PDB file of C-alpha atoms in Angstrom:
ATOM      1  CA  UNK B   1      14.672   7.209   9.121  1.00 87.00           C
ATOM      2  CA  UNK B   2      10.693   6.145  10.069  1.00 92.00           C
ATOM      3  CA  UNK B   3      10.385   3.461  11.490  1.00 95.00           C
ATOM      4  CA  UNK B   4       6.743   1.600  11.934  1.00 97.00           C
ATOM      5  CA  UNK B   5       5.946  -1.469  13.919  1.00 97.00           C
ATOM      6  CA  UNK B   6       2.517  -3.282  14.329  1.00 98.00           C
ATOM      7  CA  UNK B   7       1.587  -5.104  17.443  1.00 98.00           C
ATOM      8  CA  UNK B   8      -1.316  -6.545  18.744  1.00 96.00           C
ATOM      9  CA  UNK B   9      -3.055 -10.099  18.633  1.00 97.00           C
ATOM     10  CA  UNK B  10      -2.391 -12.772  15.603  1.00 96.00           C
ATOM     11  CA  UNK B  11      -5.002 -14.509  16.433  1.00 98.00           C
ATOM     12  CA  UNK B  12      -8.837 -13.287  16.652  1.00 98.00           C
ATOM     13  CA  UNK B  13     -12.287 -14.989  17.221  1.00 98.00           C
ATOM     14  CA  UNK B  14     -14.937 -14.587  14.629  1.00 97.00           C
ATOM     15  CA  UNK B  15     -17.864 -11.706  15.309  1.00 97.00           C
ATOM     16  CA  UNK B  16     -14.604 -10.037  18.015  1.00 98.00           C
ATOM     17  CA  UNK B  17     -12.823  -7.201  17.310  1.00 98.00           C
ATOM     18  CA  UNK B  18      -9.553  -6.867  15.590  1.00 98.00           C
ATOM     19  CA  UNK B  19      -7.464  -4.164  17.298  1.00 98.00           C
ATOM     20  CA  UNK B  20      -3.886  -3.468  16.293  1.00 98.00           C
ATOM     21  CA  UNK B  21      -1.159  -0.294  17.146  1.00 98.00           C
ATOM     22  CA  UNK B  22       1.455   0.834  15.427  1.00 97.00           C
ATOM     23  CA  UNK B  23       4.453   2.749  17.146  1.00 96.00           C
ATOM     24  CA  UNK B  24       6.483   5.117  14.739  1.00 95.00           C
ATOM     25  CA  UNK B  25      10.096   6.085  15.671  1.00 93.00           C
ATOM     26  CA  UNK B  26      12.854   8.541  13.808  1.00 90.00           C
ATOM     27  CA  UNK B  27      10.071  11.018  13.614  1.00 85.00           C
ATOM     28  CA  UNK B  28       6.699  13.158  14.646  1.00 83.00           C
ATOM     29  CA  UNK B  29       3.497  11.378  13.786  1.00 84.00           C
ATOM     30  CA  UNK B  30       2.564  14.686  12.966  1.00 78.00           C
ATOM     31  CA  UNK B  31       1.397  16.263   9.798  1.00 80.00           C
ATOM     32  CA  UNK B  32       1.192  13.061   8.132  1.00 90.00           C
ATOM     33  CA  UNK B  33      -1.071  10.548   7.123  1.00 93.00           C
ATOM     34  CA  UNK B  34      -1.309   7.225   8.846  1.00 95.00           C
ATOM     35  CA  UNK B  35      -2.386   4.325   7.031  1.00 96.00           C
ATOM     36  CA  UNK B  36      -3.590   0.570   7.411  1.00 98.00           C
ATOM     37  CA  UNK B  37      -3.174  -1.570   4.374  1.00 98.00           C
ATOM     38  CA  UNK B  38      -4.371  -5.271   4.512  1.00 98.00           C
ATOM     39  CA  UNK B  39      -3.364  -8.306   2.330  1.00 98.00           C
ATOM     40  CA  UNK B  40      -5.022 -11.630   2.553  1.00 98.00           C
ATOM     41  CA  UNK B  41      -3.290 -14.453   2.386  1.00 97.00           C
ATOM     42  CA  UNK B  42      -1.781 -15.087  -1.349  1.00 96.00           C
ATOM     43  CA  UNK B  43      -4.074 -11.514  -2.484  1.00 97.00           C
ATOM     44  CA  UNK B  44      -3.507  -8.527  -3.563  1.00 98.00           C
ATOM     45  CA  UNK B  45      -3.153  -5.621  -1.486  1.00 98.00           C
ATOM     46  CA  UNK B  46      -6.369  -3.488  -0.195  1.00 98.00           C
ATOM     47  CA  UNK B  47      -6.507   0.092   1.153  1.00 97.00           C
ATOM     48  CA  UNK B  48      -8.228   0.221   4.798  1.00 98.00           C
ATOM     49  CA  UNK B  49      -8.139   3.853   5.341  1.00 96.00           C
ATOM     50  CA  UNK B  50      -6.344   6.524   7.074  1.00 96.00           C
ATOM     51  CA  UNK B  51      -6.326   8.931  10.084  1.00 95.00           C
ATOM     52  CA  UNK B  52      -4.621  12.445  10.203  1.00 93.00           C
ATOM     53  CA  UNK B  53      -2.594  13.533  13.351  1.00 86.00           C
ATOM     54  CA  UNK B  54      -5.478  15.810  13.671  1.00 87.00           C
ATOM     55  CA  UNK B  55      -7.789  12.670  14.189  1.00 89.00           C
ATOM     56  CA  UNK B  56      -9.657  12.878  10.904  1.00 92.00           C
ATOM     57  CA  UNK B  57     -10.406   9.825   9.077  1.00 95.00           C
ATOM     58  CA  UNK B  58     -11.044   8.494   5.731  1.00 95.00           C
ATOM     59  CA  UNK B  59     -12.093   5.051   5.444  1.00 96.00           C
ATOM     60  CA  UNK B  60     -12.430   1.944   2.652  1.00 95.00           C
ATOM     61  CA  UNK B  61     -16.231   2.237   1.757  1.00 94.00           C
ATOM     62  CA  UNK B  62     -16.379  -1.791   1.989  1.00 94.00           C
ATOM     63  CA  UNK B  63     -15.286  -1.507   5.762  1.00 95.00           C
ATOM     64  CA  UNK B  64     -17.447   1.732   6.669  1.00 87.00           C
ATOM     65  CA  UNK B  65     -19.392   0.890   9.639  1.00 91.00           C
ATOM     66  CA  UNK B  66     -16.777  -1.843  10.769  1.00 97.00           C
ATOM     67  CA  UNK B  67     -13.999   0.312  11.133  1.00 98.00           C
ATOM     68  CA  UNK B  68     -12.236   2.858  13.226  1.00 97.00           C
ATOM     69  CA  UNK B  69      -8.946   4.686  13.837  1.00 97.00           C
ATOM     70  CA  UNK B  70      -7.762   6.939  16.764  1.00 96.00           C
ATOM     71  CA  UNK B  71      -4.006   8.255  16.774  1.00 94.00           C
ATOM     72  CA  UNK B  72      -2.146   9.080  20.199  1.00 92.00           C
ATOM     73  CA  UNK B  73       0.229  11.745  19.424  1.00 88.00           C
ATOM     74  CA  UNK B  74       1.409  11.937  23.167  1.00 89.00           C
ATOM     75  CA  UNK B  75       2.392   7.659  22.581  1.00 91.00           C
ATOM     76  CA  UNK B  76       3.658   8.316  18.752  1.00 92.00           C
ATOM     77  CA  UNK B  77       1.081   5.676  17.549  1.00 94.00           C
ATOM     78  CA  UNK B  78      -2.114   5.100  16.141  1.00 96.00           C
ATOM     79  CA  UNK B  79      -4.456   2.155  16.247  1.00 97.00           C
ATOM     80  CA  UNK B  80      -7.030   0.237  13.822  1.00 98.00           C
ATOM     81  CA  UNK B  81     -10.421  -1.298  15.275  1.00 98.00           C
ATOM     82  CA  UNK B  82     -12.368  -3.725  13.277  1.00 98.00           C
ATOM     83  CA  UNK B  83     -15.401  -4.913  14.510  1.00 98.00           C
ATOM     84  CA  UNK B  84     -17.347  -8.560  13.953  1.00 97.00           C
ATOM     85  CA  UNK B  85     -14.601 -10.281  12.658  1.00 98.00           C
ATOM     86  CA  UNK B  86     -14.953 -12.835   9.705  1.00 97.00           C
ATOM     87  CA  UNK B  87     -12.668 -15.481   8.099  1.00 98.00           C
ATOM     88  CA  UNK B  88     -11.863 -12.757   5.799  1.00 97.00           C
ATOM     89  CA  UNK B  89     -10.831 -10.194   7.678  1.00 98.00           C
ATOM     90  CA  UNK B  90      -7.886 -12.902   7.534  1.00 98.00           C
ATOM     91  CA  UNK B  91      -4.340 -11.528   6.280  1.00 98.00           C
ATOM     92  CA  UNK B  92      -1.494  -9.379   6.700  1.00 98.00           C
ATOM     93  CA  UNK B  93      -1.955  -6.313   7.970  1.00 98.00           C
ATOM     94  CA  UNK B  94       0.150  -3.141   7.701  1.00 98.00           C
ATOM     95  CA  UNK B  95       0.630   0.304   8.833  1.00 98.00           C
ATOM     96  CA  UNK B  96       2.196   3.141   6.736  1.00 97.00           C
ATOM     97  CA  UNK B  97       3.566   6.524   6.826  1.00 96.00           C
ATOM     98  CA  UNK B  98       0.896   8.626   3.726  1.00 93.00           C
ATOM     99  CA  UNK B  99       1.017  12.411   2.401  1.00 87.00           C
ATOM    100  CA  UNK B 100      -1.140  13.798  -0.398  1.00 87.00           C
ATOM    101  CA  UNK B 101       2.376  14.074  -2.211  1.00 92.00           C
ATOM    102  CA  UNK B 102       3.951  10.850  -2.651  1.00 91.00           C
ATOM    103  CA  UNK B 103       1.268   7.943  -1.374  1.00 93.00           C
ATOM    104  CA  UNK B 104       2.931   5.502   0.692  1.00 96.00           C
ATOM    105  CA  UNK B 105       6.125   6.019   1.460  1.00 95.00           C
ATOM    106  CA  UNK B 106       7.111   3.928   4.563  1.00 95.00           C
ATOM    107  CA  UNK B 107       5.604   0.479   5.247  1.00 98.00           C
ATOM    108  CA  UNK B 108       5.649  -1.234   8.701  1.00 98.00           C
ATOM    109  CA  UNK B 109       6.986  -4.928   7.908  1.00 98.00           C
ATOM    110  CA  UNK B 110       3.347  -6.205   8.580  1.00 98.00           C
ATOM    111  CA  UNK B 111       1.744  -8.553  11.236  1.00 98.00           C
ATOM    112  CA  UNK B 112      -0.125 -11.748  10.798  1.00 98.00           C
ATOM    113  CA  UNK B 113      -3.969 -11.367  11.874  1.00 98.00           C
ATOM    114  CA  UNK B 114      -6.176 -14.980  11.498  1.00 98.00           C
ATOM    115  CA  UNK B 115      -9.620 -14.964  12.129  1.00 98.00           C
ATOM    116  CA  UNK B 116     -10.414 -18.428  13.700  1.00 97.00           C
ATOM    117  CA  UNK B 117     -12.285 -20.504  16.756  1.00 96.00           C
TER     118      UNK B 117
ATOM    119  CA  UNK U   1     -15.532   4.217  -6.980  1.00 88.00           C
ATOM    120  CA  UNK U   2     -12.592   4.347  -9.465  1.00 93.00           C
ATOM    121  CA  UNK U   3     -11.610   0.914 -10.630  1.00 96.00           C
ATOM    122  CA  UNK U   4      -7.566  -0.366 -11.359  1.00 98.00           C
ATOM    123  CA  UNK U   5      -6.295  -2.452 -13.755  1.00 98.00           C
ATOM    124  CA  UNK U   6      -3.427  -3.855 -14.366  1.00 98.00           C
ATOM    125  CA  UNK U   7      -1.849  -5.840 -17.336  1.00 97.00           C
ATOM    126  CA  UNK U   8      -0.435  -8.598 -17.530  1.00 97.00           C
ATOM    127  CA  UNK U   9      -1.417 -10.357 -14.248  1.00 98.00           C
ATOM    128  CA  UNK U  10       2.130 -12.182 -14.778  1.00 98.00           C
ATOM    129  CA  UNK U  11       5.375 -11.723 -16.969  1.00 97.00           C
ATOM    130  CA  UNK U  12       8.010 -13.746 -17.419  1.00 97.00           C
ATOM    131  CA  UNK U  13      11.334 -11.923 -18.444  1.00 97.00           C
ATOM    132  CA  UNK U  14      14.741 -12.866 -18.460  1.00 97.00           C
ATOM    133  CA  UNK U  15      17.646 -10.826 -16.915  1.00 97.00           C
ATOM    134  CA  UNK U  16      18.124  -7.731 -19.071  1.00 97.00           C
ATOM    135  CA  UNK U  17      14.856  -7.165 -20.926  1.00 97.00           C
ATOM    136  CA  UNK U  18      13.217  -4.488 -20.423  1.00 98.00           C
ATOM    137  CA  UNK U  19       9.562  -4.741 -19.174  1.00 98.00           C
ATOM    138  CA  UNK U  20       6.805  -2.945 -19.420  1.00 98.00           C
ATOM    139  CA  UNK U  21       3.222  -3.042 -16.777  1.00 98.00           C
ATOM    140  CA  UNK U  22       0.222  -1.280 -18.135  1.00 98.00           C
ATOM    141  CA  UNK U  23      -2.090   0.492 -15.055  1.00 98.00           C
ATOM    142  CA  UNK U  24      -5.773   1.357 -16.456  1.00 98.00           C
ATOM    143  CA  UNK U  25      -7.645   3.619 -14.020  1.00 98.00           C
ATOM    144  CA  UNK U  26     -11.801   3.621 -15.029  1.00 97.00           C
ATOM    145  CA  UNK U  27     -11.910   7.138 -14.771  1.00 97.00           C
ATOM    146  CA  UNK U  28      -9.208   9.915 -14.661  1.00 97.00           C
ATOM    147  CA  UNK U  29      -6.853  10.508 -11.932  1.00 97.00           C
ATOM    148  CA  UNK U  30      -4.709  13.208 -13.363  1.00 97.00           C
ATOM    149  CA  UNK U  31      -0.817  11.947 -12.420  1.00 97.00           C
ATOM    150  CA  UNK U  32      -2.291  10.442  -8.985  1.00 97.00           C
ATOM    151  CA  UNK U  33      -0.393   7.080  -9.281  1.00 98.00           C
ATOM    152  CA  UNK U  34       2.225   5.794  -7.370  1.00 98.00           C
ATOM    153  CA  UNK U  35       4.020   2.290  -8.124  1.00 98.00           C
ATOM    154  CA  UNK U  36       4.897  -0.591  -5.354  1.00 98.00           C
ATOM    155  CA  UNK U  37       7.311  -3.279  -5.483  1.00 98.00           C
ATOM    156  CA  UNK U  38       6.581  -6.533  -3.425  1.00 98.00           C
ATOM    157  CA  UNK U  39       8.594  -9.173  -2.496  1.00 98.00           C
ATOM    158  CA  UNK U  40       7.336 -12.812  -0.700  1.00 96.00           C
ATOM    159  CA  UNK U  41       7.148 -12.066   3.040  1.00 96.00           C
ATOM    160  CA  UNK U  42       8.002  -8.577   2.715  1.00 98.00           C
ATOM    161  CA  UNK U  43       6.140  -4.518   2.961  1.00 98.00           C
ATOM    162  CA  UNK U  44       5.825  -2.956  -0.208  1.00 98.00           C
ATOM    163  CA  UNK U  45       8.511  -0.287  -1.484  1.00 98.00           C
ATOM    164  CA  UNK U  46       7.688   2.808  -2.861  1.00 98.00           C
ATOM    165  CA  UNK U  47       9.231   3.013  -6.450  1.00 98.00           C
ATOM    166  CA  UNK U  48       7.456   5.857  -7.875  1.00 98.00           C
ATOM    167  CA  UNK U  49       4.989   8.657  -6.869  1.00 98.00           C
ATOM    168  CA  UNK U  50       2.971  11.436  -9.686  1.00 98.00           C
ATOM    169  CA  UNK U  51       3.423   8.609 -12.097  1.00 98.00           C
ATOM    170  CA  UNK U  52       6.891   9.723 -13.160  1.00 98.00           C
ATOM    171  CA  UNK U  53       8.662  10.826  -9.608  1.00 98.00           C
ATOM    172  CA  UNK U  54      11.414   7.915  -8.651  1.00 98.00           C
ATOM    173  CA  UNK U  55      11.237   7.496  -5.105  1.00 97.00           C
ATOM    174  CA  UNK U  56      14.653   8.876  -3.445  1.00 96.00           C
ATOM    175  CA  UNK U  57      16.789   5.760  -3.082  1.00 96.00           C
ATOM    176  CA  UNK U  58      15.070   3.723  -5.911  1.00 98.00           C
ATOM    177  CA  UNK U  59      17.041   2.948  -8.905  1.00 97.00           C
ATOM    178  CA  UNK U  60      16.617   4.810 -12.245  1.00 98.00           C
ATOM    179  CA  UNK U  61      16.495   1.829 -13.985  1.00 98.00           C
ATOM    180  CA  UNK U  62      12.867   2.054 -12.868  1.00 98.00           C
ATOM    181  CA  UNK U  63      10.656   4.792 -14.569  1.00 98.00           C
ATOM    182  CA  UNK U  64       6.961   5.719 -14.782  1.00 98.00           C
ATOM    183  CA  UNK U  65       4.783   7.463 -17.312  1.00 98.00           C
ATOM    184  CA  UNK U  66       1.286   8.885 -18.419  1.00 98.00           C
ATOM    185  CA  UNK U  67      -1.127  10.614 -16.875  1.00 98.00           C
ATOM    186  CA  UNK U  68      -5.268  10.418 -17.231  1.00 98.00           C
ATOM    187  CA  UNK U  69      -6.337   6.770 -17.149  1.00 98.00           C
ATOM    188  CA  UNK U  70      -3.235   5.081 -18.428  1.00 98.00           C
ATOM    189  CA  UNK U  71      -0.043   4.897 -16.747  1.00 98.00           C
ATOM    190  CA  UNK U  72       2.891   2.533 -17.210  1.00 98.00           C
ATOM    191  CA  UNK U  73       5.777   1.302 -15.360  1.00 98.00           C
ATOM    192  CA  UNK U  74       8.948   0.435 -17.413  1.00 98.00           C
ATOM    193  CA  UNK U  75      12.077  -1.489 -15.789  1.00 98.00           C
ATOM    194  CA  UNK U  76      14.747  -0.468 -18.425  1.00 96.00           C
ATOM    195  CA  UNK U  77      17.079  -3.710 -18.242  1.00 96.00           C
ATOM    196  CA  UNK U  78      16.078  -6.741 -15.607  1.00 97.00           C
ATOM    197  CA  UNK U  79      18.111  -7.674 -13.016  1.00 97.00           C
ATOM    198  CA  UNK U  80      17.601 -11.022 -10.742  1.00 96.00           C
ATOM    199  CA  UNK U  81      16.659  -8.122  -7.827  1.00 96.00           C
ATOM    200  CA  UNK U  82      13.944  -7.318  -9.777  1.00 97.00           C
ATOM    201  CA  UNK U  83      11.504 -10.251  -9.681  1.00 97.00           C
ATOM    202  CA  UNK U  84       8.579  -9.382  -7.758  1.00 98.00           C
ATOM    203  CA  UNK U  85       4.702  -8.186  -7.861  1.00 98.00           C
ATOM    204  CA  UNK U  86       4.359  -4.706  -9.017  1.00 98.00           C
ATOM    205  CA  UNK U  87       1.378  -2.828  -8.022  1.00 98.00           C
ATOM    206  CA  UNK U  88      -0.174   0.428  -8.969  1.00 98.00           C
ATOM    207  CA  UNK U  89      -2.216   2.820  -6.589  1.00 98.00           C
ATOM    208  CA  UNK U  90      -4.348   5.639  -7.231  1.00 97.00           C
ATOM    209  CA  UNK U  91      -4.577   8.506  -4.422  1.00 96.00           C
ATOM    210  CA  UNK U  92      -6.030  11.091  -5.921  1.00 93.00           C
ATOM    211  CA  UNK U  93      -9.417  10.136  -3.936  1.00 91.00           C
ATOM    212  CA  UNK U  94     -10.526   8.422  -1.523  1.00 88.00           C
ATOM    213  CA  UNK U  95     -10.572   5.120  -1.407  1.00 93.00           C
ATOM    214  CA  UNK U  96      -6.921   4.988  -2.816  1.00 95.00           C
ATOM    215  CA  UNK U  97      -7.634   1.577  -4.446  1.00 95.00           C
ATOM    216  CA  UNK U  98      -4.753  -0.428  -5.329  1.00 98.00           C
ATOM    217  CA  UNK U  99      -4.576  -2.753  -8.883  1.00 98.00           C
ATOM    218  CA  UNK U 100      -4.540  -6.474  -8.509  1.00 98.00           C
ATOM    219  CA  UNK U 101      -0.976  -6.791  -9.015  1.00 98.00           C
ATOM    220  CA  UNK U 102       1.677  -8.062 -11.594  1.00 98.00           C
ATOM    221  CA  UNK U 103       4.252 -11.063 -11.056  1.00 98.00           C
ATOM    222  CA  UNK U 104       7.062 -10.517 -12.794  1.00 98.00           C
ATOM    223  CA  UNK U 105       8.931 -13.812 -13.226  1.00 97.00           C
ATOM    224  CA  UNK U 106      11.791 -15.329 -14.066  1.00 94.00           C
ATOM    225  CA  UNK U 107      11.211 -16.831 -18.089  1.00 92.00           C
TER     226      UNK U 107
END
């Protein structure tokens, strides 16, 4: 069974950079889909994008420009970057398991991010 | 981009009914829909993927239908597991834009 777990800061100063991993275990981080997912406090849930073992990307249009994603095949995990951090970059943030077949099939149980002096 | 809509924004059900969430997409997405349970504090679940595939492991009690821009999700007979927020994704582009969600509560 895939496993996914976020780590990384909870706590981030505006106009810094978010920057969060996620290890996978029970399984090859290839020939997937790897996906960050974000949901602010008491929202609804919004797609950030997702990287391909390969190391292509497809990102959120509202976050182009702000965002990256790199994958480490040799580590099993893959990272998120988001630059110039706002009070509303502020939320939950996930990483998942995608394929073109059945979305989003395993979630990582999320971690905390607040953007705050 | 493709817009998602979901109705009602809440429900409130009692155990046994059977329930019903309407997911409007603004343009077509073929069967490119997959369905999320959420429950407070907790990931999402994957219930059901090409609007009518049940995730292995979810119950059938849980189905999905349509194809286009209108999809529903049906819960055949409530039970108290089932009280959550249901949302609907598209992925049939990019960006696979989730709906805004439906509580499903107790009545």
């Amino acid at each position: 069974q895939v496993q996914l777990q976020e780590s990384g800061p909870g706590l981030v100063k505006p106009s810094e950079t978010l920057s969060l991993t996620c290890t996978v275990s029970g399984g090859f981080i290839g020939s997937y889909y790897w996906s960050w997912i974000r949901q602010p406090p008491g929202k609804g849930l919004e797609w950030i994008g997702y990287i391909f073992n390969s190391g292509s990307t497809n990102y959120s249009p509202s976050l182009e420009g702000r965002v990256s994603m790199s994958v480490d095949t040799s580590k099993n995990h893959f990272s998120l970057r988001l630059t110039s951090a706002t009070a509303a970059d502020t939320g939950v943030y996930y990483c998942a398991r995608s394929n073109v077949l059945t979305a989003i099939d395993f979630w990582g149980q999320g971690t905390l991010v607040t953007v705050s002096s | 981009d493709i817009q998602m809509t979901q109705s009602p924004s809440t429900l409130s059900a009692s155990v046994g009914d059977r329930v019903t969430i309407t997911c409007r997409a603004s343009q077509s997405i073929s069967t490119w829909l997959a369905w999320y349970q959420q429950k407070p504090g907790k990931a999402p679940k994957l219930l059901i993927y090409k609007a009518s595939s049940l995730q292995s492991g979810v119950s059938s009690r849980f189905s999905g239908s349509g194809s286009g821009t209108e999809f529903t999700l049906t819960i055949s007979s409530l039970r108290p597991d089932d009280f959550a927020t249901y949302y609907c994704q598209r992925y049939n582009t990019s960006p696979w834009t989730f709906g805004q969600g439906t509580k499903v509560e107790l009545k």
